[in-house]
Coordinates of C-alpha atoms in Angstrom, one line a residue:
M1 CA 74.3 130.4 151.1
Q2 CA 70.4 131.3 151.5
I3 CA 67.4 129.7 150.1
S4 CA 63.3 130.2 149.8
A5 CA 61.8 126.7 151.8
A6 CA 58.4 125.5 151.5
V7 CA 59.0 123.9 154.8
V8 CA 56.2 121.9 156.2
S9 CA 55.9 122.8 160.4
A10 CA 54.1 119.5 161.6
A11 CA 51.7 116.8 160.1
S12 CA 48.8 118.5 158.3
A13 CA 50.0 121.8 158.4
D14 CA 50.6 124.1 155.2
F15 CA 53.8 124.4 153.1
E16 CA 55.4 127.6 154.2
I17 CA 58.0 130.2 152.3
Q18 CA 60.5 130.6 154.4
T19 CA 64.5 131.5 154.1
L20 CA 66.5 128.9 155.1
E21 CA 70.5 127.8 154.4
I22 CA 72.4 125.3 152.1
E23 CA 75.5 124.0 152.6
D24 CA 78.1 123.9 150.1
P25 CA 78.3 120.5 148.1
R26 CA 80.6 117.9 149.7
A27 CA 83.0 116.3 147.9
N28 CA 80.7 113.7 145.8
E29 CA 77.2 116.3 146.3
I30 CA 76.1 118.9 143.8
R31 CA 74.2 121.9 144.6
V32 CA 71.6 122.3 142.2
K33 CA 69.8 126.0 140.9
L34 CA 66.0 125.1 140.6
V35 CA 63.8 126.0 137.2
A36 CA 60.9 123.5 138.6
T37 CA 59.6 120.8 140.0
G38 CA 56.5 118.7 140.3
V39 CA 53.9 117.8 142.9
C40 CA 53.8 115.0 143.7
H41 CA 51.2 112.5 146.0
T42 CA 53.6 111.3 147.8
D43 CA 54.8 115.0 148.7
A44 CA 51.4 115.1 150.8
F45 CA 51.3 112.2 151.6
I46 CA 54.2 112.6 154.3
R47 CA 53.7 116.2 154.5
D48 CA 50.1 114.5 156.2
G49 CA 52.2 111.6 158.7
G50 CA 51.6 109.1 156.2
Y51 CA 54.8 108.2 157.2
P52 CA 57.5 109.0 159.8
T53 CA 58.9 112.1 159.5
N54 CA 60.5 114.4 161.7
F55 CA 59.5 118.3 160.7
P56 CA 60.4 120.2 160.3
V57 CA 60.6 119.5 156.7
V58 CA 61.7 120.0 153.1
L59 CA 59.6 118.2 151.0
G60 CA 60.2 117.8 147.4
H61 CA 61.3 115.3 144.8
E62 CA 61.0 115.5 141.1
G63 CA 63.0 118.7 140.7
A64 CA 64.9 119.6 137.6
G65 CA 67.5 123.2 137.1
V66 CA 71.3 123.5 136.9
V67 CA 73.9 122.6 138.2
E68 CA 75.2 125.2 140.2
S69 CA 78.9 124.1 141.6
V70 CA 79.4 120.0 142.1
G71 CA 82.4 118.9 144.9
D72 CA 85.7 117.5 143.9
A73 CA 84.6 114.1 143.1
V74 CA 81.8 114.9 140.5
T75 CA 83.0 114.1 137.6
S76 CA 79.3 113.4 135.3
V77 CA 78.2 116.8 135.4
K78 CA 79.3 120.7 135.3
P79 CA 78.1 123.5 136.3
G80 CA 76.2 124.8 134.0
D81 CA 74.5 121.3 132.8
R82 CA 71.1 120.6 132.4
V83 CA 69.1 118.1 134.5
V84 CA 67.0 116.5 135.7
L85 CA 66.5 114.7 139.6
G86 CA 65.3 111.0 140.7
F87 CA 65.4 109.3 143.5
N88 CA 68.3 108.6 145.9
S89 CA 69.7 105.0 146.4
C90 CA 73.9 103.6 148.0
G91 CA 75.1 102.6 144.7
H92 CA 76.9 99.7 146.0
C93 CA 74.2 97.3 147.6
D94 CA 73.5 93.9 146.1
N95 CA 70.8 95.5 144.3
C96 CA 72.4 98.6 143.4
L97 CA 74.9 96.5 141.6
G98 CA 73.3 94.4 139.5
G99 CA 70.9 97.3 138.2
K100 CA 67.8 97.6 140.9
P101 CA 68.4 100.9 142.2
A102 CA 64.9 101.5 142.8
Y103 CA 65.1 97.9 145.8
C104 CA 68.4 99.8 147.5
L105 CA 69.4 97.4 150.0
E106 CA 69.4 101.7 151.8
F107 CA 66.9 103.0 149.8
N108 CA 64.7 103.8 152.9
A109 CA 68.2 105.9 154.6
Y110 CA 68.4 107.3 151.1
N111 CA 64.9 109.1 150.3
F112 CA 63.9 109.4 153.8
G113 CA 66.0 109.7 156.5
G114 CA 65.9 114.0 156.8
G115 CA 69.0 113.9 156.0
R116 CA 72.7 112.3 154.4
T117 CA 73.4 109.1 155.9
D118 CA 75.5 110.3 158.6
G119 CA 73.2 112.1 160.6
T120 CA 73.4 115.7 159.0
S121 CA 71.4 118.1 157.4
A122 CA 72.6 119.9 153.9
I123 CA 69.3 122.7 155.1
S124 CA 69.3 124.9 158.5
R125 CA 67.1 127.6 159.9
D126 CA 69.5 129.8 162.4
G127 CA 71.8 127.1 163.0
E128 CA 69.5 124.2 163.4
P129 CA 69.3 121.7 161.1
V130 CA 66.0 121.0 159.2
S131 CA 64.8 117.6 157.7
S132 CA 65.8 117.9 154.4
N133 CA 67.6 115.7 151.6
F134 CA 63.9 114.0 150.4
F135 CA 64.8 111.7 147.6
G136 CA 68.4 112.8 148.3
Q137 CA 66.9 116.1 146.6
S138 CA 64.6 118.4 148.7
S139 CA 64.0 120.3 145.4
F140 CA 60.8 122.7 147.3
A141 CA 63.5 124.6 147.9
S142 CA 65.4 127.3 144.8
Y143 CA 68.4 125.1 145.5
A144 CA 69.5 121.5 146.2
I145 CA 71.7 119.2 147.0
A146 CA 72.1 115.5 144.9
T147 CA 74.3 113.7 144.0
E148 CA 75.5 111.5 140.3
R149 CA 73.6 108.9 141.9
N150 CA 70.6 110.6 141.5
V151 CA 70.7 113.6 139.2
V152 CA 70.2 113.0 135.2
K153 CA 72.0 115.9 132.2
V154 CA 69.0 116.1 129.5
D155 CA 69.7 117.9 126.0
D156 CA 70.4 122.1 126.4
D157 CA 67.1 122.4 124.7
A158 CA 65.0 120.0 126.8
P159 CA 62.3 122.0 128.7
L160 CA 63.0 121.8 132.5
E161 CA 59.3 123.0 133.6
L162 CA 58.0 120.6 132.2
L163 CA 60.5 117.3 132.7
G164 CA 60.9 117.4 136.6
P165 CA 58.1 115.3 137.0
L166 CA 59.7 112.5 135.4
G167 CA 62.2 111.9 138.3
C168 CA 59.5 110.0 140.2
G169 CA 55.5 109.9 139.1
L170 CA 55.7 109.7 135.6
S171 CA 59.1 107.7 135.5
T172 CA 57.1 105.2 138.1
G173 CA 54.1 105.2 135.8
A174 CA 55.4 104.8 132.7
G175 CA 58.3 102.2 134.0
A176 CA 55.4 99.6 136.3
I177 CA 55.1 98.9 131.7
I178 CA 57.9 98.8 130.6
N179 CA 59.9 97.8 132.9
S180 CA 57.9 95.6 135.5
L181 CA 55.1 94.6 133.5
Q182 CA 57.5 94.4 130.4
V183 CA 53.9 95.4 128.6
G184 CA 54.5 94.0 125.2
A185 CA 52.7 95.2 121.5
G186 CA 49.3 93.4 121.3
A187 CA 49.2 93.4 124.8
S188 CA 46.1 94.5 126.3
V189 CA 46.3 96.7 129.6
G190 CA 43.8 98.0 132.2
V191 CA 45.1 101.5 134.3
F192 CA 43.2 102.2 137.4
G193 CA 43.7 105.4 138.3
T194 CA 44.2 108.5 135.5
G195 CA 45.8 110.6 137.8
A196 CA 50.3 111.6 137.1
V197 CA 51.0 108.4 137.3
G198 CA 48.3 106.3 135.6
S199 CA 48.2 108.4 133.0
A200 CA 52.0 108.0 132.7
A201 CA 51.2 104.2 132.3
I202 CA 49.0 104.3 129.8
M203 CA 50.8 106.5 127.4
A204 CA 53.7 104.3 127.5
A205 CA 51.8 101.3 127.1
A206 CA 50.0 103.3 123.9
A207 CA 53.8 104.3 122.9
I208 CA 54.9 100.7 123.0
G209 CA 51.7 98.9 120.6
A210 CA 49.6 97.4 123.4
T211 CA 46.6 97.8 121.7
T212 CA 43.8 97.7 124.3
I213 CA 44.3 100.1 126.5
I214 CA 41.5 100.7 129.3
A215 CA 41.1 103.0 132.0
L216 CA 39.6 103.0 134.9
D217 CA 37.8 105.9 137.4
L218 CA 36.1 108.0 139.3
N219 CA 36.3 111.5 137.3
D220 CA 34.7 111.6 133.9
D221 CA 36.9 114.2 132.7
R222 CA 39.8 112.7 133.6
L223 CA 38.5 108.8 131.6
A224 CA 38.2 111.8 128.8
L225 CA 41.5 113.2 128.6
A226 CA 42.9 109.4 129.1
K227 CA 41.4 108.3 125.5
E228 CA 43.5 111.3 124.3
L229 CA 46.7 110.1 126.3
G230 CA 46.1 106.4 123.9
A231 CA 43.3 104.3 126.3
T232 CA 40.8 102.3 123.4
H233 CA 38.3 102.1 125.8
S234 CA 37.4 104.0 129.5
I235 CA 35.1 102.5 132.4
N236 CA 33.5 104.8 135.4
S237 CA 34.4 102.5 138.3
G238 CA 31.3 104.2 140.1
K239 CA 28.8 103.5 137.3
E240 CA 29.3 101.1 135.3
D241 CA 30.1 96.4 136.3
V242 CA 33.7 96.3 135.6
E243 CA 34.4 92.7 135.9
A244 CA 30.8 93.1 133.1
R245 CA 32.3 96.1 131.0
V246 CA 36.0 94.1 130.7
A247 CA 34.7 91.4 129.8
E248 CA 33.1 93.0 127.0
I249 CA 35.7 94.6 125.5
T250 CA 38.3 91.6 125.5
G251 CA 35.8 88.7 124.5
G252 CA 35.2 87.6 128.2
R253 CA 39.0 86.5 127.7
G254 CA 40.4 88.9 130.2
L255 CA 43.3 91.3 130.4
D256 CA 47.1 90.7 130.1
F257 CA 48.5 92.7 132.7
V258 CA 46.1 95.8 135.2
L259 CA 47.7 97.8 137.1
D260 CA 46.9 100.1 140.1
T261 CA 47.8 102.9 140.5
T262 CA 45.2 104.7 143.5
G263 CA 46.9 102.6 147.1
V264 CA 43.3 101.2 147.6
P265 CA 43.9 98.4 148.8
A266 CA 39.7 97.4 147.9
V267 CA 40.7 98.2 144.6
T268 CA 43.8 95.9 144.1
S269 CA 41.6 93.3 145.8
S270 CA 38.7 93.5 143.2
A271 CA 41.4 93.5 140.1
A272 CA 42.6 90.5 140.5
P273 CA 39.3 88.6 139.2
L274 CA 40.1 91.1 135.5
L275 CA 43.3 89.3 134.6
A276 CA 43.1 87.3 131.9
V277 CA 44.8 83.7 132.5
K278 CA 48.7 83.9 133.6
G279 CA 48.2 87.8 133.7
T280 CA 50.3 90.3 136.3
L281 CA 48.6 92.9 138.4
G282 CA 50.6 95.3 139.7
L283 CA 50.9 97.6 142.4
V284 CA 52.0 101.1 142.4
G285 CA 49.4 103.2 145.2
A286 CA 50.8 103.7 148.7
A287 CA 48.6 102.4 150.8
K288 CA 48.2 104.0 154.7
P289 CA 51.3 101.1 157.0
G290 CA 49.4 98.5 157.8
A291 CA 46.9 98.2 155.0
E292 CA 46.2 95.0 154.1
V293 CA 45.0 93.5 150.6
S294 CA 42.6 89.7 150.2
F295 CA 42.7 87.9 146.7
E296 CA 39.7 84.7 146.6
V297 CA 42.0 82.1 145.5
G298 CA 40.3 79.2 143.9
A299 CA 39.3 81.0 140.9
S300 CA 43.4 82.7 141.2
L301 CA 44.9 79.2 141.2
I302 CA 43.9 78.3 137.7
K303 CA 44.4 81.4 136.3
G304 CA 48.3 81.7 137.5
W305 CA 48.5 85.1 137.1
S306 CA 51.3 87.1 139.5
F307 CA 50.9 90.1 141.6
K308 CA 53.9 92.4 141.6
T309 CA 54.7 95.2 143.5
I310 CA 56.4 98.6 142.1
I311 CA 58.7 101.2 143.4
E312 CA 60.0 103.4 141.0
G313 CA 58.9 101.4 138.1
D314 CA 61.8 99.9 138.0
A315 CA 64.5 102.4 136.2
V316 CA 67.4 103.3 136.1
P317 CA 66.9 107.0 135.8
Q318 CA 70.2 107.6 134.3
D319 CA 69.2 105.6 131.7
F320 CA 65.2 105.0 131.5
I321 CA 64.2 109.1 131.8
P322 CA 66.8 109.6 128.6
R323 CA 64.0 107.6 127.2
L324 CA 61.2 109.1 128.3
V325 CA 62.4 112.2 127.1
H326 CA 63.3 110.7 123.5
L327 CA 59.8 109.7 123.5
W328 CA 58.3 112.9 124.7
R329 CA 59.8 114.0 121.6
L330 CA 58.7 111.8 119.0
G331 CA 55.4 113.1 120.2
K332 CA 54.8 109.9 122.1
F333 CA 54.2 111.1 125.4
P334 CA 52.8 114.7 125.7
I335 CA 53.1 116.2 129.8
E336 CA 52.0 119.1 128.6
K337 CA 48.6 117.3 128.1
I338 CA 48.5 116.6 132.0
S339 CA 50.7 119.3 133.2
K340 CA 50.1 122.6 134.7
T341 CA 52.2 124.8 135.7
F342 CA 52.3 127.5 139.3
S343 CA 54.7 129.3 140.6
F344 CA 56.6 127.9 143.1
E345 CA 54.0 131.4 145.9
Q346 CA 51.4 128.6 144.8
I347 CA 52.1 125.9 146.8
N348 CA 49.7 125.0 149.0
E349 CA 46.6 126.3 145.8
A350 CA 49.0 123.8 143.7
F351 CA 48.6 120.7 146.4
E352 CA 44.4 121.9 146.4
A353 CA 44.2 121.8 142.6
S354 CA 46.0 117.7 143.0
K355 CA 44.0 116.5 145.3
S356 CA 40.4 118.1 143.8
G357 CA 41.5 115.9 140.5
E358 CA 42.0 119.5 138.9
V359 CA 44.6 119.3 137.9
I360 CA 46.7 116.1 136.9
K361 CA 50.4 117.1 137.3
P362 CA 51.2 120.7 139.1
V363 CA 54.7 121.6 138.5
L364 CA 55.7 124.8 140.6
V365 CA 57.7 127.1 139.0
F366 CA 60.7 129.1 140.4
E367 CA 61.2 132.5 139.3
Q368 CA 64.7 132.9 137.2

């Protein structure tokens, strides 16, 4: 069948809306009619050649929609079900079987391979394959092919125009706090970067009862919004002495946890001195391949602090996304405060709004 898709034909090129063809779902696949999909920094990173990719390509990995058809082997969802799409995984490696699908040993093949693992693509143009199956979905299109591993059923009244970003960015930020760092009630937390991932981390830290939550950014408007989302303090790291301010806020103790969402190596390095004894520094921001981070050894050694890299918030999508929906219903995860909708045809404008900082989480909405 024909679909409308946003295609990137070369590195750093704009998205172009084109008419493509999509296959019927195979036995283990699900075809989803998209209602909305989030715009994520990872899409821009791939678009601009930050990771090896075959062009032309259909990106998008924060989709939400309605199941249109399913293959014969699919049992968890049926046509008409409302779903959020997350990352894909193999389901049979040691990490998947151990409940850690974000560390699937075949993660790259299932999410960045440009097609199915057998080398085929679900999407084509004039009979020629188009790189697809991005994060097991390629949701910058009116329809997507997914699998039971990355489809999460949600309630019939769930607002799909809000929930797509739970599939990656918001789940990553919240999961980093709840699952990866296991921040507890009464803890102190610093979050570098108040974009979508950082905002989700702040909301999650507030929801679980962290009592000191410091937002750090260069954008005063975003810092003000971070206070609305649950941050107890804010620091403009371009104008203030960060170490001095953190020492002042924590009474000289330092922070139990620091999460860097920026992907800037210098920021990661600067975060370590802010930690309390036995503190933990988490990293979710993606830097360019080959980037390195350095830490001072002497002071680090006597603190006994830990450094943890985090993928997809250590989340199991079918478990964690419904938990975030529940927090949203309780008013503790106010996604609507950071989201703004754009029509699918405005995809390039949405990316510009994200890049400029005008919008924290742009969401593309498809005409139904």
